[in-house]
Structure formats: structure tokens, C-alpha cells
């Protein structure tokens, strides 16, 4: 439990001596936690090196079009980044992912709220959601190709169909966790429906929305390449297929490296800090 | 003039099996300005329903509710009344100060005015230093103070409390009682509170309405003429408690 003491009844100067820090719980064995973090770091670096070594050994025993060496992939990547079309393709793919994701976030949130508000609609739509979830992204890509042809919308549609159900489900589940007591509290202050929605519902839904959106973005980014390799004439997915067709395996590896780097950057520079900022009110489990 | 008056109020609920459950029968209640009234009774005597009827959250089947002489249906000044629940109901994603500001956000006050109000009210309950602390970092007693501050920030003239301190440790509960009495006198608030604890009723109230269960009805209304602060060990106090226990 917290070691916060109660302030005496009379709120005199004596009561002020309790510092806010005293109310904050600290993990009991702080040094061992840092030890463990260091150990994890060492293990991760070791794993990374091991994979590189294995890759290197493998590449010396195989032709370059099967498994190019790390050094070669690195060189290709450097020259790839230097080509002007690299950033164009990168921007096109990223834009398609963002557009599909944005549509998915808006539609998924709105539908999730609607289904959460109406039990009848929720029960009616549940099977449809299962159907959408079971259809493979490759099938969506083929449908999109039939409907939209070789255009941006093919990729955007596939990202949308993959990401939207994930966000919808999480928001919908989130509406079920809204605390009736908080809604009642808002009613005693005579708050409007809109205020109850923004001050009680939205903050409750934000954590499940965030984890759903995170998952949806990751899935969306991955399936966008499938869509692009099937139905686009630009973008990373298209370049990947082109490189594969021409047996430029080192190019395939270089593009893969690019995507991994992109996801790591997004995760550590945007998602993690954003999550920490948004949910600092949550009790951290020590250890 | 009485701040709250109930005239032969009755209420029935329909149970899920379709049977009618009579919760309140012919309740008459009169709450004078700046008084502290306790609704005392065992569980199942409709105390909370009675409080919800006063708060306008539940409609009575029969009878009239007058607030400052105005029938409940025509009453407009609901913001002059706040409700404190049995649980503190602090929003976990808001800091102490933001929780205190919650009720003010339903008013027309500007952001700057709200900030001043919040600072004043936190100071009133002795939590100025904890303004930016999240609920999970606060102890039970401190959380209860934040909930009290939230109820007071809108500067209500009527404060309704539904067993607000029943979940606290006895010593902290005693602190909160002293706090409520101090603030009620300072802010000139009329308080109506529900309790099943006879001693709590005698510590706080100048009028105790004893309710009997199934259906809930007024058994007796007695006034407690003891001076504040009341000493729970004094003979006059224990006599009152014994007297109430007998009626209950």
C-alpha cells in the first residue's frame, strides 16, 4: 500500500509538511531492477551479434542471390537511400498506410461507440465482425484490385479493412468498461450528454483505443506491402516485387531493413513516449 | 424557510419478477436552512432512494418535493446542490486538482475562475500540495478529501452525502467528520446525509430522522441539542446514542 499519511483534520501548517513525494510509492529494491535491465540489454546485444554472425556464415556458403552478406546488404542500402526514387516510394507507401489507418481510426471509433451504445446493434453486428476478421488480407487485396484497379485506393482499402476491425473491436470493448458510477457522478453535476461522452466515455476508451490502434498500424503497415506488390505501380511493395522478379535479393534485403528501421523509429520516438504521456495516471506495477 | 421539504413522498420499484416493491411510504421531511440532518436507518429502508429523490435523480410516485419552496420539477438551481457518494468516485485519469474542477466544468465559469476556485477548495481541505497528484498515489483519507473538495468547489448551499465515510478507517472517519463540520459552518452549507451508524449521526447532525424498513417510513425525528464539537465520550452524547439505538 502507499506510505501516504493522512493529513490532520485541521489543515494548519502542520498538514503542509507532508511532501507529495511521500505519497508516491517507490519499488522496494530499486538497484536489482537496474541490474536486470542491464542484463537484458547485454542479452539483446548478444542476440543481435549472434544473428549477424549466423547471417555472415550462411552467406559465405550460399550464392549472393540466395543470401547476400550483411556487408553487401549494407552497401546496397546506402546506395538505395541515395537514389531519389527511394524517398518518393517511401513517402507513397507511408502516405497510403497513414490514409488507410486514419480512415480506419475514424470509422472504427465511431462504429465502436455506436455498437457500444446499442446492445441490439452490437448483437446484430457481432457475426459480421467475425467474418471481416477471418478474411485474409490477400483476399482483400485481390478484391481491391478488381474494384479500384492499379491505384492508391487499392492499398488504402486493404489497410483499412485490416486495421478497422481491430480498432472497432477495442473501442467497442472499451465502451463496456465505462464505469456507471462515473456517469452517475456527472449526472449529479447536471452535465450534458456531450459532456458525459467527452469527460467520462472518451478517457475510458482511450487506453483500449490506443492499444488497438497500435496493433492496427502494425498490421496495416505489413499488409500494405502485400497490396502494393499485387496492385500498385509505385511504393515499397512494388519495388520489393520488382527486385524479387529481377532476383536482386540484396535489394529485397535492403528494403526489408528500411521497413524494420521505420517501425523501430515509430515505436521508440512516437508511440512509446505518447503512451507514457497519455497514461501516466495509471498505477505502475513495481518490478 | 426550509431548504428541502418532502410532503408524503412514496416510491415503489418494480422488481424483475414483476412484483412491486414498496420502498418509501408517506415520508415527511423538513430541512431548515444551515441545518445538518441525518437520515438514519438499517439497510433496506430506502435511505439512498430518499436522497436520490431529493437530488432529483429519482421521481417519487406520490407526494411533493420542495426545494427552497419550489416544486422539484420547476426547480432550476440544481448546481446549488451537490452529491457525495459512498465511494469517492475520483476519475483515475485526472489529478486531484482536475478532479476538484470536474463539477465546475458544467458551469459557465471561465478557465481562470475555475483555477482560482480549485486552488481555494483544495486549500480548504488541506491538500494544496497534492494538486498535481493522481488518485492512485493518494491514501483513502486523502481521496475522501478530494471528493469532498469536488463537492464543495461549486459552492453549493445544499450538500447531500450517501454514507460518504463508511469505507474509511475509524480514526480517519473522525477527522473527516471534524472537517465536514468546520466547512459546513464556514461555507454556510445545509447538509443532508444518510448513515446506518448511530454515532456518526449524533456526531454530525442537529436533527436525526430515524427510518424503519420495508417499506421505508419515518419512525421518529429527534433533535440533537448538543454543542459542537461533540465528544463521543461525554455522558450526554452516549445518552443520545443509547436513545437512538432504542428507537432503531
Short mmCIF file of C-alpha atoms in Angstrom, two decimals:
data_model
loop_
_atom_site.label_atom_id
_atom_site.label_comp_id
_atom_site.label_asym_id
_atom_site.label_seq_id
_atom_site.Cartn_x
_atom_site.Cartn_y
_atom_site.Cartn_z
CA UNK A 1 0.00 0.00 0.00
CA UNK A 2 1.05 3.60 -0.20
CA UNK A 3 3.03 5.12 2.62
CA UNK A 4 0.99 8.30 2.40
CA UNK A 5 -0.10 9.56 5.77
CA UNK A 6 -3.32 11.29 6.42
CA UNK A 7 -3.21 14.98 6.93
CA UNK A 8 -4.55 16.00 10.35
CA UNK A 9 -8.10 17.38 10.39
CA UNK A 10 -7.17 20.98 10.91
CA UNK A 11 -5.45 22.00 7.73
CA UNK A 12 -2.90 24.13 9.50
CA UNK A 13 0.77 24.45 8.64
CA UNK A 14 1.48 21.08 10.22
CA UNK A 15 -0.56 19.43 7.49
CA UNK A 16 1.60 21.03 4.82
CA UNK A 17 4.72 19.25 5.97
CA UNK A 18 3.77 16.06 4.20
CA UNK A 19 5.50 16.35 0.86
CA UNK A 20 3.81 15.00 -2.28
CA UNK A 21 6.76 12.68 -2.79
CA UNK A 22 5.84 10.85 0.41
CA UNK A 23 2.59 9.84 -1.19
CA UNK A 24 4.29 8.21 -4.15
CA UNK A 25 5.10 4.58 -3.87
CA UNK A 26 8.62 3.51 -4.68
CA UNK A 27 9.70 -0.02 -5.59
CA UNK A 28 11.43 -1.58 -2.63
CA UNK A 29 14.50 -2.98 -4.44
CA UNK A 30 15.48 -0.32 -6.97
CA UNK A 31 19.11 -1.46 -7.62
CA UNK A 32 18.14 -5.00 -8.60
CA UNK A 33 15.75 -3.55 -11.17
CA UNK A 34 18.58 -1.65 -12.88
CA UNK A 35 20.71 -4.79 -12.71
CA UNK A 36 18.05 -6.70 -14.53
CA UNK A 37 17.67 -4.01 -17.14
CA UNK A 38 21.42 -4.07 -17.81
CA UNK A 39 21.38 -7.83 -18.10
CA UNK A 40 18.52 -7.64 -20.61
CA UNK A 41 20.47 -5.08 -22.64
CA UNK A 42 23.55 -7.33 -22.74
CA UNK A 43 21.44 -10.29 -23.81
CA UNK A 44 19.81 -8.28 -26.57
CA UNK A 45 23.13 -7.04 -27.94
CA UNK A 46 24.48 -10.60 -27.76
CA UNK A 47 21.48 -11.92 -29.68
CA UNK A 48 21.90 -9.24 -32.34
CA UNK A 49 25.58 -10.10 -32.78
CA UNK A 50 24.77 -13.84 -32.91
CA UNK A 51 22.24 -13.28 -35.68
CA UNK A 52 24.75 -11.18 -37.64
CA UNK A 53 27.40 -13.87 -37.27
CA UNK A 54 25.00 -16.61 -38.34
CA UNK A 55 23.95 -14.50 -41.32
CA UNK A 56 27.58 -13.92 -42.28
CA UNK A 57 28.45 -17.62 -42.04
CA UNK A 58 25.34 -18.54 -44.02
CA UNK A 59 26.11 -16.01 -46.76
CA UNK A 60 29.65 -17.30 -47.30
CA UNK A 61 28.24 -20.74 -48.03
CA UNK A 62 25.47 -19.59 -50.36
CA UNK A 63 25.30 -17.67 -53.62
CA UNK A 64 24.57 -13.94 -53.27
CA UNK A 65 21.13 -14.21 -54.95
CA UNK A 66 20.04 -16.64 -52.20
CA UNK A 67 21.57 -14.93 -49.19
CA UNK A 68 23.64 -11.79 -49.64
CA UNK A 69 26.17 -10.99 -46.92
CA UNK A 70 25.35 -8.34 -44.26
CA UNK A 71 28.12 -6.14 -45.57
CA UNK A 72 26.73 -6.30 -49.10
CA UNK A 73 23.16 -5.54 -47.93
CA UNK A 74 24.51 -2.56 -46.04
CA UNK A 75 26.28 -1.23 -49.15
CA UNK A 76 23.15 -1.70 -51.27
CA UNK A 77 21.06 0.00 -48.64
CA UNK A 78 23.37 3.03 -48.56
CA UNK A 79 23.14 3.42 -52.33
CA UNK A 80 19.39 2.73 -52.23
CA UNK A 81 18.83 5.56 -49.79
CA UNK A 82 20.87 7.83 -52.05
CA UNK A 83 18.58 7.28 -55.07
CA UNK A 84 15.93 9.99 -55.46
CA UNK A 85 13.13 7.48 -56.10
CA UNK A 86 13.76 5.93 -52.67
CA UNK A 87 12.12 8.76 -50.76
CA UNK A 88 9.31 9.00 -53.32
CA UNK A 89 8.46 5.33 -52.90
CA UNK A 90 8.90 5.58 -49.17
CA UNK A 91 6.60 8.61 -49.00
CA UNK A 92 3.97 6.98 -51.23
CA UNK A 93 3.79 3.83 -49.11
CA UNK A 94 3.82 5.73 -45.85
CA UNK A 95 1.08 8.04 -47.11
CA UNK A 96 -1.09 5.08 -48.13
CA UNK A 97 -0.63 3.42 -44.75
CA UNK A 98 -1.45 6.65 -42.95
CA UNK A 99 -4.54 7.29 -45.08
CA UNK A 100 -5.88 3.76 -44.58
CA UNK A 101 -5.10 3.94 -40.88
CA UNK A 102 -6.74 7.35 -40.48
CA UNK A 103 -9.94 6.14 -42.17
CA UNK A 104 -9.84 3.01 -40.01
CA UNK A 105 -9.37 5.04 -36.80
CA UNK A 106 -12.29 7.36 -37.53
CA UNK A 107 -14.72 4.71 -38.81
CA UNK A 108 -13.65 2.14 -36.20
CA UNK A 109 -14.06 4.58 -33.32
CA UNK A 110 -17.45 5.84 -34.47
CA UNK A 111 -18.80 2.35 -35.18
CA UNK A 112 -17.34 1.06 -31.90
CA UNK A 113 -19.11 3.80 -29.98
CA UNK A 114 -22.40 3.15 -31.82
CA UNK A 115 -22.24 -0.61 -31.25
CA UNK A 116 -21.30 0.00 -27.61
CA UNK A 117 -24.23 2.37 -27.12
CA UNK A 118 -26.82 0.00 -28.58
CA UNK A 119 -26.98 -3.55 -27.36
CA UNK A 120 -29.26 -4.56 -30.23
CA UNK A 121 -26.90 -3.24 -32.91
CA UNK A 122 -23.96 -4.78 -31.11
CA UNK A 123 -25.50 -8.23 -31.14
CA UNK A 124 -26.57 -7.82 -34.77
CA UNK A 125 -23.11 -6.80 -35.97
CA UNK A 126 -21.00 -9.25 -33.98
CA UNK A 127 -21.06 -12.05 -36.65
CA UNK A 128 -20.24 -9.55 -39.41
CA UNK A 129 -17.16 -8.51 -37.50
CA UNK A 130 -16.05 -12.13 -37.21
CA UNK A 131 -16.48 -12.56 -40.96
CA UNK A 132 -14.40 -9.45 -41.73
CA UNK A 133 -11.71 -10.62 -39.31
CA UNK A 134 -11.43 -14.07 -40.88
CA UNK A 135 -10.98 -12.82 -44.45
CA UNK A 136 -7.28 -12.82 -45.34
CA UNK A 137 -5.60 -9.57 -46.31
CA UNK A 138 -4.52 -11.16 -49.58
CA UNK A 139 -8.19 -11.69 -50.45
CA UNK A 140 -8.95 -8.05 -49.66
CA UNK A 141 -6.04 -7.11 -51.91
CA UNK A 142 -7.48 -9.12 -54.80
CA UNK A 143 -10.93 -7.62 -54.30
CA UNK A 144 -9.39 -4.16 -54.11
CA UNK A 145 -7.54 -4.79 -57.35
CA UNK A 146 -10.82 -5.75 -59.03
CA UNK A 147 -12.67 -2.73 -57.64
CA UNK A 148 -10.06 0.01 -57.66
CA UNK A 149 -7.50 -1.18 -60.22
CA UNK A 150 -3.91 -0.02 -60.00
CA UNK A 151 -4.46 3.00 -57.80
CA UNK A 152 -3.66 4.33 -54.34
CA UNK A 153 -7.10 3.24 -53.21
CA UNK A 154 -6.23 -0.44 -53.58
CA UNK A 155 -3.60 -0.23 -50.85
CA UNK A 156 -5.62 2.18 -48.72
CA UNK A 157 -8.61 -0.16 -48.87
CA UNK A 158 -6.58 -3.19 -47.77
CA UNK A 159 -5.01 -1.27 -44.88
CA UNK A 160 -8.46 -0.01 -43.91
CA UNK A 161 -10.08 -3.46 -43.99
CA UNK A 162 -7.30 -4.88 -41.84
CA UNK A 163 -7.00 -2.05 -39.32
CA UNK A 164 -10.64 -1.02 -38.93
CA UNK A 165 -12.00 -4.20 -37.26
CA UNK A 166 -9.13 -4.14 -34.75
CA UNK A 167 -9.87 -0.56 -33.69
CA UNK A 168 -13.62 -1.15 -33.76
CA UNK A 169 -13.37 -4.20 -31.51
CA UNK A 170 -11.17 -2.45 -28.98
CA UNK A 171 -13.33 0.68 -28.81
CA UNK A 172 -16.45 -1.45 -28.53
CA UNK A 173 -14.96 -3.48 -25.68
CA UNK A 174 -13.85 -0.18 -24.14
CA UNK A 175 -17.41 1.14 -24.00
CA UNK A 176 -18.31 -1.86 -21.88
CA UNK A 177 -15.77 -0.87 -19.24
CA UNK A 178 -17.25 2.61 -18.72
CA UNK A 179 -18.00 2.97 -15.03
CA UNK A 180 -21.70 3.63 -14.39
CA UNK A 181 -20.76 5.34 -11.14
CA UNK A 182 -18.77 7.98 -13.03
CA UNK A 183 -21.70 8.60 -15.37
CA UNK A 184 -23.96 9.00 -12.32
CA UNK A 185 -21.47 11.45 -10.82
CA UNK A 186 -21.57 13.54 -13.99
CA UNK A 187 -25.36 13.49 -13.81
CA UNK A 188 -25.38 14.88 -10.28
CA UNK A 189 -23.44 17.84 -11.68
CA UNK A 190 -26.10 18.13 -14.40
CA UNK A 191 -23.65 17.55 -17.21
CA UNK A 192 -24.96 17.33 -20.77
CA UNK A 193 -24.83 14.13 -22.83
CA UNK A 194 -21.96 15.56 -24.82
CA UNK A 195 -20.02 16.33 -21.65
CA UNK A 196 -20.57 12.81 -20.32
CA UNK A 197 -19.25 11.50 -23.64
CA UNK A 198 -16.11 13.63 -23.67
CA UNK A 199 -15.33 13.60 -19.95
CA UNK A 200 -16.24 10.02 -18.99
CA UNK A 201 -16.54 7.87 -22.11
CA UNK A 202 -13.56 9.10 -24.12
CA UNK A 203 -10.96 8.90 -21.32
CA UNK A 204 -12.19 5.38 -20.51
CA UNK A 205 -11.95 4.27 -24.14
CA UNK A 206 -8.57 5.91 -24.82
CA UNK A 207 -6.36 3.08 -23.43
CA UNK A 208 -8.11 0.27 -25.39
CA UNK A 209 -8.27 2.53 -28.44
CA UNK A 210 -4.54 3.15 -28.18
CA UNK A 211 -3.58 -0.50 -27.95
CA UNK A 212 -5.98 -1.32 -30.79
CA UNK A 213 -4.59 1.48 -32.94
CA UNK A 214 -1.05 0.36 -32.30
CA UNK A 215 -1.84 -3.18 -33.36
CA UNK A 216 -3.83 -1.89 -36.34
CA UNK A 217 -0.99 0.31 -37.54
CA UNK A 218 1.47 -2.57 -37.39
CA UNK A 219 -0.86 -4.90 -39.28
CA UNK A 220 -1.74 -2.14 -41.72
CA UNK A 221 1.91 -1.43 -42.47
CA UNK A 222 2.57 -5.10 -43.17
CA UNK A 223 -0.44 -5.76 -45.39
CA UNK A 224 0.14 -2.56 -47.33
CA UNK A 225 3.18 -4.27 -48.89
CA UNK A 226 1.09 -7.25 -49.93
CA UNK A 227 -1.39 -4.89 -51.54
CA UNK A 228 1.31 -2.86 -53.24
CA UNK A 229 3.09 -5.89 -54.60
CA UNK A 230 -0.19 -7.08 -56.13
CA UNK A 231 -1.82 -3.88 -57.24
CA UNK A 232 0.41 -0.83 -57.49
CA UNK A 233 2.99 0.69 -59.80
CA UNK A 234 4.85 2.54 -57.07
CA UNK A 235 5.69 2.21 -53.41
CA UNK A 236 7.88 -0.09 -51.36
CA UNK A 237 5.78 -3.19 -52.03
CA UNK A 238 6.04 -2.61 -55.78
CA UNK A 239 9.82 -2.16 -55.52
CA UNK A 240 10.06 -5.34 -53.46
CA UNK A 241 8.29 -7.38 -56.11
CA UNK A 242 10.36 -5.75 -58.85
CA UNK A 243 13.57 -6.66 -57.00
CA UNK A 244 12.32 -10.21 -56.46
CA UNK A 245 11.39 -10.59 -60.15
CA UNK A 246 14.87 -9.46 -61.16
CA UNK A 247 16.44 -11.71 -58.50
CA UNK A 248 18.02 -8.67 -56.81
CA UNK A 249 17.97 -10.33 -53.42
CA UNK A 250 20.22 -7.70 -51.88
CA UNK A 251 17.62 -5.06 -52.86
CA UNK A 252 14.88 -7.09 -51.15
CA UNK A 253 17.01 -7.25 -48.03
CA UNK A 254 17.72 -3.52 -48.17
CA UNK A 255 14.02 -2.65 -48.42
CA UNK A 256 13.28 -5.02 -45.54
CA UNK A 257 15.94 -3.25 -43.50
CA UNK A 258 14.25 0.05 -44.30
CA UNK A 259 10.89 -1.18 -43.06
CA UNK A 260 12.33 -2.58 -39.84
CA UNK A 261 14.12 0.72 -39.21
CA UNK A 262 10.89 2.63 -39.86
CA UNK A 263 8.91 0.55 -37.38
CA UNK A 264 11.59 0.85 -34.70
CA UNK A 265 11.74 4.63 -35.15
CA UNK A 266 7.94 4.94 -34.95
CA UNK A 267 7.80 2.75 -31.87
CA UNK A 268 10.56 4.42 -29.87
CA UNK A 269 10.15 8.04 -31.00
CA UNK A 270 6.36 8.35 -31.24
CA UNK A 271 4.34 5.50 -29.78
CA UNK A 272 6.26 4.79 -26.56
CA UNK A 273 6.60 8.46 -25.48
CA UNK A 274 2.98 9.14 -26.45
CA UNK A 275 1.79 6.18 -24.42
CA UNK A 276 3.86 7.23 -21.43
CA UNK A 277 2.44 10.73 -21.62
CA UNK A 278 -1.20 9.70 -22.11
CA UNK A 279 -1.30 7.05 -19.41
CA UNK A 280 0.89 8.47 -16.69
CA UNK A 281 -2.17 8.35 -14.43
CA UNK A 282 -2.02 4.57 -14.42
CA UNK A 283 -0.56 2.83 -11.46
CA UNK A 284 2.73 1.28 -12.47
CA UNK A 285 3.24 -2.22 -11.22
CA UNK A 286 6.60 -2.22 -9.44
CA UNK A 287 9.29 -4.57 -10.74
CA UNK B 1 -37.88 28.74 5.27
CA UNK B 2 -36.95 25.14 4.84
CA UNK B 3 -34.36 24.40 2.19
CA UNK B 4 -35.72 20.95 1.49
CA UNK B 5 -39.25 19.81 2.29
CA UNK B 6 -40.82 16.45 1.50
CA UNK B 7 -44.57 16.00 1.77
CA UNK B 8 -45.91 12.44 1.97
CA UNK B 9 -43.45 11.08 -0.55
CA UNK B 10 -43.91 7.44 -1.64
CA UNK B 11 -41.95 5.32 -4.04
CA UNK B 12 -42.35 1.82 -5.46
CA UNK B 13 -39.93 -0.11 -7.62
CA UNK B 14 -40.84 -2.95 -9.93
CA UNK B 15 -38.68 -5.96 -9.36
CA UNK B 16 -37.52 -8.10 -12.26
CA UNK B 17 -40.12 -10.78 -11.46
CA UNK B 18 -42.78 -8.11 -11.94
CA UNK B 19 -43.62 -7.80 -8.27
CA UNK B 20 -43.97 -4.36 -6.77
CA UNK B 21 -41.59 -3.38 -4.01
CA UNK B 22 -42.66 -0.51 -1.79
CA UNK B 23 -39.50 1.38 -0.89
CA UNK B 24 -40.81 4.54 0.74
CA UNK B 25 -44.18 5.27 2.30
CA UNK B 26 -45.50 8.68 3.28
CA UNK B 27 -42.23 10.39 4.05
CA UNK B 28 -42.45 13.87 5.52
CA UNK B 29 -39.21 15.73 5.94
CA UNK B 30 -38.31 19.28 6.74
CA UNK B 31 -34.75 20.54 6.48
CA UNK B 32 -34.22 24.08 7.81
CA UNK B 33 -31.53 26.30 6.35
CA UNK B 34 -27.99 25.61 7.57
CA UNK B 35 -29.02 22.53 9.50
CA UNK B 36 -27.38 19.13 9.35
CA UNK B 37 -29.92 16.36 9.01
CA UNK B 38 -29.15 12.66 9.32
CA UNK B 39 -31.31 10.01 7.68
CA UNK B 40 -30.61 7.08 9.96
CA UNK B 41 -31.70 3.52 9.38
CA UNK B 42 -30.71 -0.06 8.73
CA UNK B 43 -30.07 -1.18 5.17
CA UNK B 44 -33.18 -1.67 3.08
CA UNK B 45 -35.12 1.28 4.45
CA UNK B 46 -34.76 3.33 1.28
CA UNK B 47 -32.32 5.93 2.61
CA UNK B 48 -30.39 6.20 -0.63
CA UNK B 49 -33.59 6.31 -2.68
CA UNK B 50 -34.79 9.14 -0.48
CA UNK B 51 -31.55 11.04 -1.12
CA UNK B 52 -31.86 10.39 -4.86
CA UNK B 53 -35.40 11.77 -4.79
CA UNK B 54 -34.16 14.94 -3.10
CA UNK B 55 -31.36 15.17 -5.67
CA UNK B 56 -33.90 14.92 -8.49
CA UNK B 57 -32.34 11.73 -9.83
CA UNK B 58 -35.40 9.62 -8.97
CA UNK B 59 -39.02 10.70 -9.33
CA UNK B 60 -41.37 9.99 -6.44
CA UNK B 61 -44.66 8.18 -7.21
CA UNK B 62 -46.67 10.30 -4.83
CA UNK B 63 -46.07 13.38 -2.75
CA UNK B 64 -44.20 16.62 -3.27
CA UNK B 65 -40.57 17.65 -3.06
CA UNK B 66 -39.97 21.34 -2.41
CA UNK B 67 -36.51 22.85 -2.81
CA UNK B 68 -36.28 26.40 -1.45
CA UNK B 69 -40.08 26.41 -1.65
CA UNK B 70 -40.10 25.49 -5.36
CA UNK B 71 -41.50 22.14 -6.52
CA UNK B 72 -38.69 19.84 -7.66
CA UNK B 73 -39.95 19.72 -11.27
CA UNK B 74 -39.78 23.50 -11.57
CA UNK B 75 -36.51 23.86 -9.66
CA UNK B 76 -33.73 25.29 -11.81
CA UNK B 77 -30.82 25.88 -9.49
CA UNK B 78 -29.57 22.29 -9.36
CA UNK B 79 -25.96 23.47 -9.36
CA UNK B 80 -26.51 24.75 -5.81
CA UNK B 81 -26.80 21.13 -4.72
CA UNK B 82 -24.01 18.56 -4.82
CA UNK B 83 -23.92 14.87 -4.06
CA UNK B 84 -21.17 12.95 -2.32
CA UNK B 85 -21.23 9.20 -2.80
CA UNK B 86 -20.30 6.27 -0.64
CA UNK B 87 -17.29 5.66 -2.92
CA UNK B 88 -15.03 8.61 -3.65
CA UNK B 89 -15.58 8.16 -7.42
CA UNK B 90 -12.42 10.06 -8.32
CA UNK B 91 -11.66 9.86 -12.03
CA UNK B 92 -8.34 7.97 -12.19
CA UNK B 93 -7.12 9.84 -15.28
CA UNK B 94 -7.42 13.21 -13.57
CA UNK B 95 -5.13 14.74 -10.98
CA UNK B 96 -6.54 15.86 -7.63
CA UNK B 97 -6.96 19.41 -8.94
CA UNK B 98 -8.61 18.21 -12.15
CA UNK B 99 -10.98 16.04 -10.14
CA UNK B 100 -11.94 19.01 -7.99
CA UNK B 101 -12.52 21.01 -11.17
CA UNK B 102 -14.87 18.34 -12.58
CA UNK B 103 -18.14 19.83 -11.30
CA UNK B 104 -17.05 23.34 -12.25
CA UNK B 105 -16.74 22.26 -15.88
CA UNK B 106 -20.52 22.01 -16.03
CA UNK B 107 -20.84 25.68 -15.01
CA UNK B 108 -20.26 28.82 -17.01
CA UNK B 109 -17.11 29.80 -15.12
CA UNK B 110 -14.08 30.75 -17.16
CA UNK B 111 -10.90 28.70 -17.07
CA UNK B 112 -9.15 31.28 -14.88
CA UNK B 113 -12.05 31.46 -12.42
CA UNK B 114 -12.14 27.68 -12.24
CA UNK B 115 -8.46 27.55 -11.45
CA UNK B 116 -8.89 30.01 -8.58
CA UNK B 117 -11.87 28.04 -7.25
CA UNK B 118 -9.95 24.76 -7.38
CA UNK B 119 -6.95 26.23 -5.56
CA UNK B 120 -9.21 27.70 -2.85
CA UNK B 121 -11.10 24.47 -2.34
CA UNK B 122 -8.01 22.29 -2.24
CA UNK B 123 -6.62 24.68 0.34
CA UNK B 124 -9.86 24.37 2.32
CA UNK B 125 -9.42 20.61 2.67
CA UNK B 126 -5.67 20.95 3.25
CA UNK B 127 -4.49 19.33 0.03
CA UNK B 128 -2.87 22.27 -1.81
CA UNK B 129 0.40 20.40 -2.04
CA UNK B 130 -1.24 17.42 -3.70
CA UNK B 131 -2.92 19.30 -6.55
CA UNK B 132 -0.97 17.51 -9.28
CA UNK B 133 -1.05 14.03 -7.79
CA UNK B 134 -3.09 11.23 -9.39
CA UNK B 135 -5.69 9.36 -7.29
CA UNK B 136 -3.71 6.11 -7.19
CA UNK B 137 -0.97 7.96 -5.33
CA UNK B 138 -3.33 9.14 -2.56
CA UNK B 139 -4.38 7.37 0.63
CA UNK B 140 -8.03 6.61 1.37
CA UNK B 141 -8.44 9.63 3.63
CA UNK B 142 -6.87 11.97 1.11
CA UNK B 143 -9.05 10.62 -1.67
CA UNK B 144 -12.07 11.28 0.52
CA UNK B 145 -10.89 14.87 0.97
CA UNK B 146 -10.56 15.32 -2.78
CA UNK B 147 -14.12 14.01 -3.21
CA UNK B 148 -15.29 16.45 -0.55
CA UNK B 149 -13.45 19.30 -2.28
CA UNK B 150 -15.08 18.33 -5.58
CA UNK B 151 -18.49 18.59 -3.91
CA UNK B 152 -17.62 21.97 -2.41
CA UNK B 153 -15.92 23.60 -5.40
CA UNK B 154 -19.22 24.61 -6.99
CA UNK B 155 -20.05 26.40 -3.72
CA UNK B 156 -23.30 24.55 -3.10
CA UNK B 157 -25.82 25.61 -0.49
CA UNK B 158 -27.03 22.02 -0.09
CA UNK B 159 -24.70 19.04 0.26
CA UNK B 160 -26.13 15.53 0.04
CA UNK B 161 -23.97 12.71 1.34
CA UNK B 162 -24.67 8.98 1.00
CA UNK B 163 -22.59 7.26 3.70
CA UNK B 164 -19.50 9.02 2.35
CA UNK B 165 -17.11 7.96 5.08
CA UNK B 166 -18.31 4.42 5.77
CA UNK B 167 -15.34 2.88 3.99
CA UNK B 168 -12.68 4.80 5.91
CA UNK B 169 -10.76 3.74 9.00
CA UNK B 170 -12.40 4.93 12.24
CA UNK B 171 -9.69 7.49 13.05
CA UNK B 172 -9.74 8.98 9.55
CA UNK B 173 -13.54 8.98 9.64
CA UNK B 174 -13.38 11.10 12.81
CA UNK B 175 -11.04 13.52 11.02
CA UNK B 176 -13.44 13.80 8.11
CA UNK B 177 -16.36 14.46 10.49
CA UNK B 178 -14.46 17.38 12.03
CA UNK B 179 -13.61 18.61 8.56
CA UNK B 180 -17.24 18.49 7.40
CA UNK B 181 -18.43 20.37 10.49
CA UNK B 182 -15.74 23.04 10.09
CA UNK B 183 -16.55 23.57 6.41
CA UNK B 184 -20.34 23.46 6.89
CA UNK B 185 -20.06 26.31 9.40
CA UNK B 186 -17.58 28.23 7.24
CA UNK B 187 -19.43 27.88 3.94
CA UNK B 188 -22.97 28.03 5.45
CA UNK B 189 -23.96 24.72 3.86
CA UNK B 190 -27.08 22.73 4.60
CA UNK B 191 -26.23 19.04 4.81
CA UNK B 192 -28.47 16.02 4.42
CA UNK B 193 -26.66 12.73 4.90
CA UNK B 194 -27.53 9.09 5.01
CA UNK B 195 -25.98 6.76 7.55
CA UNK B 196 -26.54 3.50 9.36
CA UNK B 197 -24.05 4.48 12.04
CA UNK B 198 -25.78 5.93 15.12
CA UNK B 199 -22.63 7.58 16.44
CA UNK B 200 -21.93 9.27 13.12
CA UNK B 201 -25.47 10.66 13.19
CA UNK B 202 -25.00 12.05 16.70
CA UNK B 203 -21.55 13.50 15.95
CA UNK B 204 -22.73 15.45 12.91
CA UNK B 205 -26.46 16.06 12.91
CA UNK B 206 -28.63 18.57 14.73
CA UNK B 207 -31.64 16.62 13.54
CA UNK B 208 -31.87 12.85 13.16
CA UNK B 209 -34.65 11.23 11.15
CA UNK B 210 -34.96 7.58 12.13
CA UNK B 211 -36.30 5.40 9.33
CA UNK B 212 -37.83 1.96 9.62
CA UNK B 213 -37.52 -0.56 6.80
CA UNK B 214 -39.88 -2.39 4.43
CA UNK B 215 -41.41 -0.07 3.47
CA UNK B 216 -39.21 2.83 4.49
CA UNK B 217 -41.07 5.27 6.71
CA UNK B 218 -40.22 7.83 9.34
CA UNK B 219 -40.23 6.29 12.79
CA UNK B 220 -39.32 9.41 14.68
CA UNK B 221 -37.49 12.70 14.24
CA UNK B 222 -35.38 13.87 17.13
CA UNK B 223 -33.18 16.91 17.52
CA UNK B 224 -29.71 16.70 19.00
CA UNK B 225 -29.21 19.85 21.05
CA UNK B 226 -25.54 19.22 21.88
CA UNK B 227 -22.90 21.89 21.19
CA UNK B 228 -20.17 21.30 18.55
CA UNK B 229 -17.61 19.79 18.62
CA UNK B 230 -19.20 16.81 20.25
CA UNK B 231 -17.24 14.49 22.45
CA UNK B 232 -18.19 10.87 21.82
CA UNK B 233 -17.18 10.02 25.40
CA UNK B 234 -19.39 12.60 27.12
CA UNK B 235 -22.43 11.31 29.04
CA UNK B 236 -24.89 13.50 27.11
CA UNK B 237 -23.53 12.04 23.87
CA UNK B 238 -23.74 8.41 24.95
CA UNK B 239 -27.26 9.03 26.26
CA UNK B 240 -28.31 10.29 22.83
CA UNK B 241 -26.73 7.29 21.15
CA UNK B 242 -28.48 4.89 23.53
CA UNK B 243 -31.80 6.65 22.99
CA UNK B 244 -31.45 6.41 19.20
CA UNK B 245 -30.39 2.76 19.36
CA UNK B 246 -33.58 2.01 21.29
CA UNK B 247 -35.76 3.66 18.64
CA UNK B 248 -33.87 1.95 15.84
#
